[in-house]
Structure formats: structure tokens, C-alpha cells
Amino acid sequence: MPCTVIVGGFWGDEGKGKIVSYLALKDKVDVCVRTGSVNAAHTVWVEGKRYALHMVPSAFVCEKCRLLIGAGANIHVAKFLEEVELTNVKNRIGVDYQASIIEEKHSEQDRTSAHLKGLGTTGWGVGPAIEERVRRTAKLAKDVAELKPYLTDVAAEANKAIDAGKKVLLEGTQGVMLSLFYGTYPYVTGRDTSAAAICSEAGVGPTKVDEVLIVFKSFMTRVGAGPLPGELPKEEAIKRGWFEVAAGTGRERRSAPFNFEIAKRAVMLNGATQIALTKLDVVYPQCKGARKYDELTSEAKEFIKEIERQLGIPVVLIGTGQEVHDIVDRRT
Ligand code: IMP
Ligand code: MG
């Protein structure tokens, strides 16, 4: 804080929703800007209730937090309105005038375009929506009547908050290994997903950022096609308890052990300063529900020390369960 970028270190689904929601409640975050689009689902568990949010920032759990969606984002209008209702944030959410709109035709293009065949996209149409934006023919948020009550200048709001010393989170989506520029092209999403791109989509310059918090899961997963080093057969993933099904699409996730070389590259690409490590309890079940570092097993502590040794930055948050407060917070 005051301005922290939250970025995924692998292929998305690292648990960014959990980390953002925890920080929002714990640090009483003033402003949270979500970037990206509807293809990402961020899971938040609060008071026994599960949310899988495609549009609304995960910081909605903090009732005073101003929620924003940046100019670089792509808005799915129906999903946005549905989630605003679900999370009851009508009076505190804003959308940038210049965010572009993702429409049903884009989703259809995603599902039927020959050049996208075999990539295993989410089918929401994010790639085609961005193509249209690049062609300069896209519909923008300011052109949509239903979005009128929410329109704002997100860059101006975010920068004003930062300059006033308020706490601001920039919530990235997916992970850097799905980046259009740095990921495993062509098995990538339609945009850059790195910390610099998150800033750009929110309208916040690099000198305004204090911390880049990179989120790694304690093992790696990937949905859709493309390389996954160390990939385990499904039976082995099930045996280890690592087998997951995607929050957004219901697709099965492939899994592999934590890879230090990939993690090092992710830290470099994002200029990361801190690490949040999620799902430690999935790899080390005795750590489930731990909220103090001393409650972790020595094997789990060794894993954390090895991460810090190899990546050279501190592991400040450790996820030990699905609930928003199932976390070891080493910042204090
Ligand atoms: P698209 O982003 O829908 O174009 O899909 C391109 C690739 O990114 C596919 O491999 C998707 O599975 C992956 N992808 C897109 N969004 C997410 C996400 O939120 N989590 C994990 N993978 C994603
Ligand atoms: Mg997800």
C-alpha cells in the first residue's frame, strides 16, 4: 500500500480474488480498480458464501471501498449489471467512459473462428472484442444507456486517491504466463496481463505504484491448451488433491508442481516486490486453517523459505483455506 498491483504469476486461477478480498477487509482499502474482462472469474468466500466474479472487483467485501473498472477493460454489460445486483454495490461502483464493450457477436466469433480453434479460449469473446477495439469500431461504455449511471473517469479517480495517500489496489486478471506478449504464444489471452499492463489499463503510471504483489498458487494449474511444464496425469492430480474445475467455465484444470524457473521469470516480468502464496493447505494439508506462521508444518516452512531464497522477495501472505480470513499475514 498505498498503491499495490495484484498480478497473477502463472496461468491465472492463482487465487487473486481471495488475496484482493482479504487485503480489502484487512487494510480497509479505499479504491480497487479491476482490469481485464469477463473471461476471468475471481472467487471470493466470505461468511460462508461463495462468489465467482467476472466483472465486479473482489474488494466489494469491504463496504466502504470505491469499486472501479478501468478504461483498458472490456465490459460485458449483462454480467456487470447482474453482479452489481448480486453484490449490492450500485452506489459505489464506476466504469470508465472509454472501457470497451464485449458483445454476444464476439462470443460467437470466439467459438467459431478457425484461427482460434485449438487454443481452448473461454468462449466469452475477449479476443474478438479486443480485435474490434484495435480496428477502432468498438462500442464504448459511454455508448451504452444502461451504463450511464456508472460512468466515471477511472484514471482521474485512481490517481486522485493515490495522491491523497489513500489505499488503492489495482486488481489484475489471469496470469503473466497467459500474457499476449510474454506468455506461451499463441496459447495466450488477447491482452498483456503483466503488472505494467494492469497499470496501463487502470490509467496509473509506474511511478505511482508502491508494491507489486505477485500471486502464486502452491502448485500450478492451467485451463485450455498450451504447454504446462511438469504436467501430472489427471489420476495423479486427483490423488494429490490438486485436481480443480474452473470457477468460470466449469472446465477441468490441468496441474503441475510449483516451478521455480517459471516463478523467477514471472517475478522479473512484473518487477514483483512481494509474494502471496495460495492454497498451501492443498499441498500441505496439516496447514489447513492456519493463521499464524508458527502453525505451519516444518515441511511447509521449508517450501516457503525455498521460494524466498530462489525468488529473492518475501512471501508476505499465505493462503491456508478458502475463507477470506484463512491466511497467514506476515506483513506486521
Ligand atoms: P481467452 O482469454 O478466453 O481468449 O482464452 C485464451 C486462453 O486463456 C485459454 O487458454 C483460456 O483457458 C485462458 N484463460 C482466459 N481467462 C482465464 C482465467 O481467468 N483463468 C485461467 N485461464 C484463463
Ligand atoms: Mg479464475
CSV table of C-alpha atoms in Angstrom, one decimal, residues 45-190:
chain,number,residue,atom,x,y,z
A,45,TRP,CA,-15.6,-16.8,0.0
A,46,VAL,CA,-17.0,-14.5,2.7
A,47,GLU,CA,-19.2,-15.5,5.6
A,48,GLY,CA,-19.8,-19.0,4.1
A,49,LYS,CA,-20.9,-17.6,0.8
A,50,ARG,CA,-19.1,-18.1,-2.5
A,51,TYR,CA,-18.9,-15.5,-5.2
A,52,ALA,CA,-17.3,-16.1,-8.6
A,53,LEU,CA,-17.0,-12.6,-10.0
A,54,HIS,CA,-16.4,-11.8,-13.7
A,55,MET,CA,-16.7,-8.1,-13.6
A,56,VAL,CA,-17.0,-6.6,-10.1
A,57,PRO,CA,-13.7,-6.0,-8.2
A,58,SER,CA,-13.0,-8.6,-5.5
A,59,ALA,CA,-12.7,-5.8,-2.9
A,60,PHE,CA,-16.5,-5.4,-2.9
A,61,VAL,CA,-16.4,-7.2,0.5
A,62,CYS,CA,-15.1,-4.0,2.1
A,63,GLU,CA,-18.2,-1.9,2.3
A,64,LYS,CA,-16.6,1.5,2.1
A,65,CYS,CA,-14.3,0.6,-0.9
A,66,ARG,CA,-14.9,2.5,-4.1
A,67,LEU,CA,-15.0,0.0,-7.0
A,68,LEU,CA,-13.8,0.8,-10.5
A,69,ILE,CA,-13.4,-0.8,-13.8
A,70,GLY,CA,-10.6,0.7,-15.9
A,71,ALA,CA,-10.5,2.2,-19.4
A,72,GLY,CA,-8.5,-0.8,-20.6
A,73,ALA,CA,-11.1,-3.3,-19.6
A,74,ASN,CA,-13.8,-4.9,-21.7
A,75,ILE,CA,-17.3,-4.7,-20.1
A,76,HIS,CA,-19.9,-7.5,-20.5
A,77,VAL,CA,-23.0,-5.3,-19.8
A,78,ALA,CA,-25.4,-8.1,-18.7
A,79,LYS,CA,-22.8,-9.8,-16.5
A,80,PHE,CA,-21.8,-6.4,-15.0
A,81,LEU,CA,-25.4,-5.5,-14.1
A,82,GLU,CA,-26.1,-9.0,-12.7
A,83,GLU,CA,-23.1,-8.8,-10.4
A,84,VAL,CA,-23.8,-5.3,-9.3
A,85,GLU,CA,-27.2,-6.5,-8.1
A,86,LEU,CA,-25.7,-9.7,-6.6
A,87,THR,CA,-23.1,-7.8,-4.6
A,88,ASN,CA,-25.3,-4.8,-3.9
A,89,VAL,CA,-22.7,-2.2,-5.0
A,90,LYS,CA,-24.8,0.0,-7.2
A,91,ASN,CA,-23.9,3.1,-5.2
A,92,ARG,CA,-20.2,2.7,-5.2
A,93,ILE,CA,-19.1,1.1,-8.5
A,94,GLY,CA,-17.9,3.1,-11.5
A,95,VAL,CA,-17.0,2.2,-15.1
A,96,ASP,CA,-14.6,4.3,-17.2
A,97,TYR,CA,-16.2,6.1,-20.2
A,98,GLN,CA,-13.7,4.6,-22.5
A,99,ALA,CA,-13.9,0.9,-21.4
A,100,SER,CA,-14.9,-1.1,-24.4
A,101,ILE,CA,-17.9,-3.4,-24.7
A,102,ILE,CA,-17.9,-7.1,-25.3
A,103,GLU,CA,-20.9,-8.3,-27.1
A,104,GLU,CA,-22.7,-11.6,-28.0
A,105,LYS,CA,-21.2,-11.5,-31.5
A,106,HIS,CA,-17.7,-11.6,-30.1
A,107,SER,CA,-18.5,-14.7,-28.1
A,108,GLU,CA,-19.9,-16.3,-31.2
A,109,GLN,CA,-16.7,-15.3,-33.1
A,110,ASP,CA,-14.6,-16.8,-30.3
A,111,ARG,CA,-16.4,-20.1,-30.7
A,112,THR,CA,-16.5,-20.3,-34.5
A,113,SER,CA,-13.3,-18.6,-35.7
A,114,ALA,CA,-10.9,-21.0,-37.4
A,115,HIS,CA,-7.8,-19.2,-36.2
A,116,LEU,CA,-8.9,-19.6,-32.5
A,117,LYS,CA,-9.6,-23.3,-32.9
A,118,GLY,CA,-7.4,-25.4,-30.6
A,119,LEU,CA,-6.5,-22.6,-28.3
A,120,GLY,CA,-9.2,-23.5,-25.8
A,121,THR,CA,-10.4,-19.9,-25.2
A,122,THR,CA,-13.0,-19.4,-22.5
A,123,GLY,CA,-15.5,-18.6,-25.3
A,124,TRP,CA,-16.5,-15.2,-23.8
A,125,GLY,CA,-15.2,-13.4,-26.9
A,126,VAL,CA,-12.5,-11.3,-25.3
A,127,GLY,CA,-10.0,-11.8,-28.2
A,128,PRO,CA,-12.6,-10.8,-30.9
A,129,ALA,CA,-13.7,-7.8,-28.7
A,130,ILE,CA,-10.2,-6.6,-28.5
A,131,GLU,CA,-9.7,-7.1,-32.2
A,132,GLU,CA,-12.7,-4.8,-32.8
A,133,ARG,CA,-11.3,-2.2,-30.4
A,134,VAL,CA,-8.0,-2.2,-32.3
A,135,ARG,CA,-9.9,-1.7,-35.5
A,136,ARG,CA,-11.4,1.4,-33.9
A,137,THR,CA,-15.0,0.2,-34.4
A,138,ALA,CA,-15.8,-0.9,-30.8
A,139,LYS,CA,-18.7,0.3,-28.8
A,140,LEU,CA,-17.5,2.0,-25.6
A,141,ALA,CA,-19.1,2.2,-22.2
A,142,LYS,CA,-20.3,5.8,-22.8
A,143,ASP,CA,-22.4,4.5,-25.8
A,144,VAL,CA,-24.4,2.2,-23.6
A,145,ALA,CA,-27.6,3.6,-21.9
A,146,GLU,CA,-27.6,1.1,-19.0
A,147,LEU,CA,-24.1,2.1,-18.0
A,148,LYS,CA,-24.8,5.8,-17.8
A,149,PRO,CA,-25.3,5.8,-14.0
A,150,TYR,CA,-21.9,4.3,-13.5
A,151,LEU,CA,-19.7,6.3,-15.9
A,152,THR,CA,-16.6,8.0,-14.5
A,153,ASP,CA,-13.0,8.9,-15.2
A,154,VAL,CA,-11.3,6.0,-13.6
A,155,ALA,CA,-7.7,7.2,-14.1
A,156,ALA,CA,-8.6,10.6,-12.5
A,157,GLU,CA,-10.3,8.9,-9.5
A,158,ALA,CA,-7.5,6.4,-9.0
A,159,ASN,CA,-4.7,9.0,-9.3
A,160,LYS,CA,-6.5,11.4,-7.0
A,161,ALA,CA,-6.9,8.7,-4.4
A,162,ILE,CA,-3.2,7.8,-4.6
A,163,ASP,CA,-2.1,11.4,-4.4
A,164,ALA,CA,-4.2,11.8,-1.3
A,165,GLY,CA,-2.4,8.9,0.3
A,166,LYS,CA,-5.4,6.6,0.2
A,167,LYS,CA,-5.1,2.8,-0.2
A,168,VAL,CA,-5.6,1.7,-3.8
A,169,LEU,CA,-5.5,-1.8,-5.3
A,170,LEU,CA,-5.1,-2.5,-9.0
A,171,GLU,CA,-6.6,-6.0,-9.5
A,172,GLY,CA,-5.1,-7.8,-12.4
A,173,THR,CA,-6.7,-10.8,-14.1
A,174,GLN,CA,-5.3,-14.1,-15.4
A,175,GLY,CA,-1.6,-14.7,-15.0
A,176,VAL,CA,1.6,-13.4,-16.7
A,177,MET,CA,2.1,-16.8,-18.5
A,178,LEU,CA,-1.2,-16.1,-20.4
A,179,SER,CA,0.1,-12.6,-21.5
A,180,LEU,CA,-0.2,-11.8,-25.2
A,181,PHE,CA,3.4,-10.6,-25.0
A,182,TYR,CA,5.2,-12.8,-22.5
A,183,GLY,CA,3.1,-15.9,-22.3
A,184,THR,CA,3.2,-19.2,-24.3
A,185,TYR,CA,2.0,-17.6,-27.6
A,186,PRO,CA,-0.3,-18.5,-29.3
A,187,TYR,CA,-1.7,-20.2,-26.2
A,188,VAL,CA,-2.4,-16.9,-24.5
A,189,THR,CA,-5.2,-14.5,-23.9
A,190,GLY,CA,-5.9,-11.5,-26.1
